[in-house]
PDB file of C-alpha atoms in Angstrom:
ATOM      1  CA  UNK A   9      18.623 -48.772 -56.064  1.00 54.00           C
ATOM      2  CA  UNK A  10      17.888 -44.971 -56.362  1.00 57.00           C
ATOM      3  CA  UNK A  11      17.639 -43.674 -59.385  1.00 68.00           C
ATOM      4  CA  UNK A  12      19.546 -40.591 -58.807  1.00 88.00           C
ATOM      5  CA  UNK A  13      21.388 -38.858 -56.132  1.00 96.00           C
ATOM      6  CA  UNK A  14      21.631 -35.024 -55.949  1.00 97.00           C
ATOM      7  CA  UNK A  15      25.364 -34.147 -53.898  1.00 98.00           C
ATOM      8  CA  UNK A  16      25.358 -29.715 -53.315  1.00 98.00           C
ATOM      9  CA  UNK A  17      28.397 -28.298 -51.921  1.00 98.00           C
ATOM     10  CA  UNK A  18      27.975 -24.411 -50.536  1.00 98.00           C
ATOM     11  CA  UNK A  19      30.755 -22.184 -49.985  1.00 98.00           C
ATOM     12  CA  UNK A  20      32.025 -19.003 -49.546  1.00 98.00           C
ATOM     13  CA  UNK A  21      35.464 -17.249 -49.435  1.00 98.00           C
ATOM     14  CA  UNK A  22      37.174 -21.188 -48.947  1.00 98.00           C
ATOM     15  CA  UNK A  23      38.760 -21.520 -52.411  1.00 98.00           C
ATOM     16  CA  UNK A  24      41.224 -24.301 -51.043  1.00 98.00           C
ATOM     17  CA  UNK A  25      38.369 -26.083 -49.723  1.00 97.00           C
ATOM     18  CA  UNK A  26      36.018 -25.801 -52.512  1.00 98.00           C
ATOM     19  CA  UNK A  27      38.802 -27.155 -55.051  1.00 98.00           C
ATOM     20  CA  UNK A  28      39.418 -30.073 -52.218  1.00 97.00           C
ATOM     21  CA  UNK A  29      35.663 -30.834 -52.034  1.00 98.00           C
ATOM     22  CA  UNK A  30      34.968 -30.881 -56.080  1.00 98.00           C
ATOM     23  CA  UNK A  31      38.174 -32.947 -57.102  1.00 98.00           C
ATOM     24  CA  UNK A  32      36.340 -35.576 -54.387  1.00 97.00           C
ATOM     25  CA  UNK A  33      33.089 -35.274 -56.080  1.00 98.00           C
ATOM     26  CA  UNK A  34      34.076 -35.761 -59.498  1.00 97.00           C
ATOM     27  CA  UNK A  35      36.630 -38.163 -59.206  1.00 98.00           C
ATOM     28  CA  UNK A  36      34.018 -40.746 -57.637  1.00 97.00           C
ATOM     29  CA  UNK A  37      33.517 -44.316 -59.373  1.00 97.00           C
ATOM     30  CA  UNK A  38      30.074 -44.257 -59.292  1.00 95.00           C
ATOM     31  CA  UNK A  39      28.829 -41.402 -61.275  1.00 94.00           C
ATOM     32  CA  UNK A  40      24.946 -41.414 -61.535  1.00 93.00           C
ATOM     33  CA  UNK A  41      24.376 -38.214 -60.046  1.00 96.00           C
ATOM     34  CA  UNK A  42      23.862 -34.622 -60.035  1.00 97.00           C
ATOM     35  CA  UNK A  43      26.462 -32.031 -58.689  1.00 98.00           C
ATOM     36  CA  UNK A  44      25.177 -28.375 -57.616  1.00 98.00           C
ATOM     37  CA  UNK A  45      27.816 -25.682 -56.130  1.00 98.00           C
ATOM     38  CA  UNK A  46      26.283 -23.336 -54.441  1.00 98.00           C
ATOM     39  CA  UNK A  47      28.796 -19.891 -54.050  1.00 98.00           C
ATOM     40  CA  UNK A  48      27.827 -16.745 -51.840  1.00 98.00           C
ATOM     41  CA  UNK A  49      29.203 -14.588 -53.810  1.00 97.00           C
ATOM     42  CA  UNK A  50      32.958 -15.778 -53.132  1.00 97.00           C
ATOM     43  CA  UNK A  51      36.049 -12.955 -53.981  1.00 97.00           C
ATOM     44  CA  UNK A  52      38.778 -15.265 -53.510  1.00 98.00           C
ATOM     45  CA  UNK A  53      38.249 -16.942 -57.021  1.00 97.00           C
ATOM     46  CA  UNK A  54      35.397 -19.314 -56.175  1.00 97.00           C
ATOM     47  CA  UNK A  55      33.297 -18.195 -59.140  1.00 97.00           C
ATOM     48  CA  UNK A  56      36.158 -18.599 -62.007  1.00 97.00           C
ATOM     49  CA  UNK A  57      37.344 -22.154 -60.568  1.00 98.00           C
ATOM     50  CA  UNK A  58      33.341 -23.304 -60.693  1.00 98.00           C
ATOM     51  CA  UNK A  59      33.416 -21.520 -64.040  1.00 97.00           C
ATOM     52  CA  UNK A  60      36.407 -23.647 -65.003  1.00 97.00           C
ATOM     53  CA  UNK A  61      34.542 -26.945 -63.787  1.00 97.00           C
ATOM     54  CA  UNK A  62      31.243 -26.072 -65.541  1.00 97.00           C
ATOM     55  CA  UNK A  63      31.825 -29.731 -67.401  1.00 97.00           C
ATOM     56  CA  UNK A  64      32.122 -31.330 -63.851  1.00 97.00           C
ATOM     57  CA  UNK A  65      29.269 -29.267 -61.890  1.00 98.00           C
ATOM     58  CA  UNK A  66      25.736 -29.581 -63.171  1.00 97.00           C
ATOM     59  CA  UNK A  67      25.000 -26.503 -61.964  1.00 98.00           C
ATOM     60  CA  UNK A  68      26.363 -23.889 -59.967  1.00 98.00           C
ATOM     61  CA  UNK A  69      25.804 -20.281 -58.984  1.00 98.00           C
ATOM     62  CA  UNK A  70      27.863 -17.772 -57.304  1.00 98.00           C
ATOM     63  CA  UNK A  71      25.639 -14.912 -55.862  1.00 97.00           C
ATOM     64  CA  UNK A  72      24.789 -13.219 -52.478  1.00 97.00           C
ATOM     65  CA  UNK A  73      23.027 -15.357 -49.672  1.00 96.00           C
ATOM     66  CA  UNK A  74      21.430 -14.883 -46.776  1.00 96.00           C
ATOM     67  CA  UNK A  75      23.708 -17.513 -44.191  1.00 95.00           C
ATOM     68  CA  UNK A  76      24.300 -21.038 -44.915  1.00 95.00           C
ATOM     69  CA  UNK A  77      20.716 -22.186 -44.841  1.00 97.00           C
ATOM     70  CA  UNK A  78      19.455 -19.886 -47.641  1.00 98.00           C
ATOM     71  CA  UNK A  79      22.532 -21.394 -49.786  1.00 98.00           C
ATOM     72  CA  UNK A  80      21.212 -25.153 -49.068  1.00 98.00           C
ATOM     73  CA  UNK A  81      18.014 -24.447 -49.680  1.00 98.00           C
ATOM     74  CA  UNK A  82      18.780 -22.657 -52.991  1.00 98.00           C
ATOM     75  CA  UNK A  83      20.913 -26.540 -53.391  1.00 98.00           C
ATOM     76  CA  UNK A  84      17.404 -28.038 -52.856  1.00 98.00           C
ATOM     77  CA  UNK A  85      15.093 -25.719 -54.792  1.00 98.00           C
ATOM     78  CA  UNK A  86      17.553 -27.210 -57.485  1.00 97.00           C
ATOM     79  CA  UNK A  87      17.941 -30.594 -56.998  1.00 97.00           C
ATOM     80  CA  UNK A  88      16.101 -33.236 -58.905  1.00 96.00           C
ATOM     81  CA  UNK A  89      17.523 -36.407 -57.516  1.00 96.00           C
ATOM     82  CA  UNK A  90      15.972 -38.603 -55.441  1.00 95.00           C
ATOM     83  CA  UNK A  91      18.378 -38.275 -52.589  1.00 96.00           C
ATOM     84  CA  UNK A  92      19.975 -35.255 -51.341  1.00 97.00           C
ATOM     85  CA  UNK A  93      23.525 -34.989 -50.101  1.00 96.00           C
ATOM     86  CA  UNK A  94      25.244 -32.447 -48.820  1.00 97.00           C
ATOM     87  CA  UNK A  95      29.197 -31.980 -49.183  1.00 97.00           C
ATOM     88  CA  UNK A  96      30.232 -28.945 -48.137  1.00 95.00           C
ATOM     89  CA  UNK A  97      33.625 -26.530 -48.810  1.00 97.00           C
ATOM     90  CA  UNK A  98      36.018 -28.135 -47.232  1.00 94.00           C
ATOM     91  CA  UNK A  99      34.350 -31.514 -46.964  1.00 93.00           C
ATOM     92  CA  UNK A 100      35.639 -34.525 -48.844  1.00 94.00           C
ATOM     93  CA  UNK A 101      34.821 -38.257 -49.080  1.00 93.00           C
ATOM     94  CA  UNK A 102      37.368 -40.882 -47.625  1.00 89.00           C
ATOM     95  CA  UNK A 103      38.167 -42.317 -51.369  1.00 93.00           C
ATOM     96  CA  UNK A 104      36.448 -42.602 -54.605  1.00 97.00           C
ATOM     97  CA  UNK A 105      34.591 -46.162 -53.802  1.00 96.00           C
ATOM     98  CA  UNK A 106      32.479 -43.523 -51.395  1.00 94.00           C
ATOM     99  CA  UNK A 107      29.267 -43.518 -53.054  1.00 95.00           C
ATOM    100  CA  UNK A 108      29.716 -46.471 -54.887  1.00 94.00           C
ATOM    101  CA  UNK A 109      29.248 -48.440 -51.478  1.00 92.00           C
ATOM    102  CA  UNK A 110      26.771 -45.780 -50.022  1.00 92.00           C
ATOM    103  CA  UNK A 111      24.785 -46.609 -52.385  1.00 91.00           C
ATOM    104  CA  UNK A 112      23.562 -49.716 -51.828  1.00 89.00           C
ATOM    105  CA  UNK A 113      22.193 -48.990 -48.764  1.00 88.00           C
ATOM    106  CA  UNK A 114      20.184 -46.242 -50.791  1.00 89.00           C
ATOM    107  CA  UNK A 115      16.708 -48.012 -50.284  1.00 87.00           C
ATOM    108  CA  UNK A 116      13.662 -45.667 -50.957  1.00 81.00           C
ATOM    109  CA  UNK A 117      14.480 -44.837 -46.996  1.00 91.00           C
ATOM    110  CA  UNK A 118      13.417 -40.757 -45.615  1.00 91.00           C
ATOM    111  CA  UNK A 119      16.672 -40.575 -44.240  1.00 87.00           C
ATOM    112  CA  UNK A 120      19.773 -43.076 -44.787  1.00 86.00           C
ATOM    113  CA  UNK A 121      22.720 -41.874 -41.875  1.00 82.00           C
ATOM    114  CA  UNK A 122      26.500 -43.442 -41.901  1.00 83.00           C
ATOM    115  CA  UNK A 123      29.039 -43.395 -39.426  1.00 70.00           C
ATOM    116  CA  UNK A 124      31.530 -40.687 -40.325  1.00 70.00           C
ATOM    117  CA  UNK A 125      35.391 -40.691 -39.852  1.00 77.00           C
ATOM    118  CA  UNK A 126      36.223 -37.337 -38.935  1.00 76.00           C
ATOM    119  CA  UNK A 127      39.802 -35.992 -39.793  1.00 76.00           C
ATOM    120  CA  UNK A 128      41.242 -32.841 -37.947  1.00 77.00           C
ATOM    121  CA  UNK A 129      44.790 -32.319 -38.984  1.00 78.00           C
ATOM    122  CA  UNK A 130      46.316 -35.578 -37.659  1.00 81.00           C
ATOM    123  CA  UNK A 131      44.215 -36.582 -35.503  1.00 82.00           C
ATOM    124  CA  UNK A 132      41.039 -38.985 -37.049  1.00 81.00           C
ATOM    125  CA  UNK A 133      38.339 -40.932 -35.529  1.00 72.00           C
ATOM    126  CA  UNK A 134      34.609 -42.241 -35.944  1.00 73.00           C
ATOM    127  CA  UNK A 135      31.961 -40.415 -35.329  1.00 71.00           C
ATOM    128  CA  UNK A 136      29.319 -43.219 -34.477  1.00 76.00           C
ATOM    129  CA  UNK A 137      25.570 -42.334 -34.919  1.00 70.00           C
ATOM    130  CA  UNK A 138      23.262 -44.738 -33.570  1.00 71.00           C
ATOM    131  CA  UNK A 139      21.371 -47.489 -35.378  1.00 82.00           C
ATOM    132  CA  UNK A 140      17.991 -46.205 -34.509  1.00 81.00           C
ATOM    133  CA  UNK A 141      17.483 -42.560 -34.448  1.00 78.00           C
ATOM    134  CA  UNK A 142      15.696 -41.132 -31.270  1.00 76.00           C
ATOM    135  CA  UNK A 143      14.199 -38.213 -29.754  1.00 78.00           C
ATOM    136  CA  UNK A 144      17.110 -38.340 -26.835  1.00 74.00           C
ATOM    137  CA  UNK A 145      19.640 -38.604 -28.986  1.00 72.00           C
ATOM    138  CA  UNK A 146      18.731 -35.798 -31.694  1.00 74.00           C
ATOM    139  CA  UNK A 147      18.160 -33.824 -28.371  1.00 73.00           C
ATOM    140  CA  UNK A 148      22.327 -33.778 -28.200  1.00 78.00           C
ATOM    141  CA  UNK A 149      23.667 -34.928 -31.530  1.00 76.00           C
ATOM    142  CA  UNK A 150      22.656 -34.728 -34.967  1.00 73.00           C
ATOM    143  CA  UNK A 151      24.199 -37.025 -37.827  1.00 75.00           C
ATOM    144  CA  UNK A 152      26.433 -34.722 -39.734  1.00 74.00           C
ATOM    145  CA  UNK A 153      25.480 -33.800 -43.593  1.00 75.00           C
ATOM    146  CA  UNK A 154      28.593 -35.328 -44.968  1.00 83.00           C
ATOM    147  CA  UNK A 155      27.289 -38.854 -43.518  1.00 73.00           C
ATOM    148  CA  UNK A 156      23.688 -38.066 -44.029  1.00 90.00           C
ATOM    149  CA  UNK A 157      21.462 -38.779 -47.550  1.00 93.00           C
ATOM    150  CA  UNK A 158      17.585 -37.050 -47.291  1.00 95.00           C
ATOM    151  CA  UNK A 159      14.712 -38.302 -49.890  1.00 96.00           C
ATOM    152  CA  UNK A 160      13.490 -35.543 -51.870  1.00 96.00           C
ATOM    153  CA  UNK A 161      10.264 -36.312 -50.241  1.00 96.00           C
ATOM    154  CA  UNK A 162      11.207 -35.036 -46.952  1.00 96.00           C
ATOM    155  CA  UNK A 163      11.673 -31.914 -48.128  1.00 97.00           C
ATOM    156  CA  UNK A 164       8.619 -31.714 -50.010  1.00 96.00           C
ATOM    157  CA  UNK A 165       6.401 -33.106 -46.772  1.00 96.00           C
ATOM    158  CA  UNK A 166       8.147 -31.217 -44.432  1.00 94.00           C
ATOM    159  CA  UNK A 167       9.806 -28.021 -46.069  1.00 96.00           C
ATOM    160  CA  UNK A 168      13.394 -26.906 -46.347  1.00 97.00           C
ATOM    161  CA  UNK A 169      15.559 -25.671 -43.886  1.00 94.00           C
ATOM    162  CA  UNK A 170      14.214 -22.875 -41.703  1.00 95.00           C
ATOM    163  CA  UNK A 171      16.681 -19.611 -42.672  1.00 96.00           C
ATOM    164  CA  UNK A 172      15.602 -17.526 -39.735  1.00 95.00           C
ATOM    165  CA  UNK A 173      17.820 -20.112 -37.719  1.00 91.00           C
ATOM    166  CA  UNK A 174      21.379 -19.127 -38.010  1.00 84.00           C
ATOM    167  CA  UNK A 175      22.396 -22.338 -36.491  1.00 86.00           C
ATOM    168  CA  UNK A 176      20.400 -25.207 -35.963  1.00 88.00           C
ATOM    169  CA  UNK A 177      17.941 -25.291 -38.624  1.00 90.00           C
ATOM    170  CA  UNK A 178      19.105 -28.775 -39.470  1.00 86.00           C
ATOM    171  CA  UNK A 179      18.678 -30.064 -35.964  1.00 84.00           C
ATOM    172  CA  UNK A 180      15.193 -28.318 -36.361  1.00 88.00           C
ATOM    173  CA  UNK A 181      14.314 -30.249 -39.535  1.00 88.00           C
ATOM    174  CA  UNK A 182      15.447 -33.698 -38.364  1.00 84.00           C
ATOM    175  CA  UNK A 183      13.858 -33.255 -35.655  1.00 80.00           C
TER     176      UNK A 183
END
């Protein structure tokens, strides 16, 4: 079992969906884990709602970035737990039992990927990733962050996310 599980949720100017994507977080069952907001310097109200949720969020900042891969990596540079999970504004997990059943399948692993059920307005459907990951496939898809969990030591062997890529610095990395 891991030992501690780091979620980080960026946003900027989504006030709807960072209140969506925090009342998810916090009202999970299973609770052993760290919660980092990173804001880029919101004005819509992101920085008083985190600063009304400071006894939710372990930590959270609201300040200028540089794109969305400068606000993960400031998530990272902050994160202690074992695993890393992204959740970003806007994002949400299907029900509070989320993590508690993710987490068994939490297993010392680089990289632990899920199938995702992806909800636009009324429309859902699963996004199926494949059991083994290849070259061929990364070469089209990616598993998304919301269904993806990355041991610290990934990021320590191989770096963080490359910010001079505006958008495919995570394909990049899993590659």
């Amino acid at each position: 079992m891991i030992k501690k599980l780091s979620i980080i949720t960026i946003n900027y100017n989504n006030l709807a969906g960072l209140q969506k994507t925090v009342e998810s977080v916090i009202s999970q069952t299973w609770q052993e884990f760290e919660y980092i907001v990173i804001d880029g310097g919101s004005t819509d109200g992101g920085a008083a709602y985190l600063e009304s949720q400071t006894d939710k969020i372990t930590y959270w900042a609201s300040e200028p970035d540089t794109g969305i891969y400068n606000a993960m990596n400031k998530g990272i540079a902050r994160a202690t737990g074992e695993y890393l999970f992204f959740l970003n504004s806007g994002d949400h997990f299907i029900d509070a039992n989320s993590l508690q059943k993710a987490k068994k399948q939490l297993l010392n692993e680089a990289i632990i990927y899920f199938n995702i059920e992806v909800r636009d307005n009324e429309v859902s459907y699963v996004l199926e990733n494949p059991e083994t990951m290849s070259f061929f496939y990364l070469h089209n898809n990616l598993p998304c962050h919301q269904c993806t969990f990355i041991h610290q030591s990934v990021f320590e062997r191989i770096g963080y996310y490359d910010e001079s890529l505006q958008i495919v610095a995570d394909w990049k990395f899993l590659i």
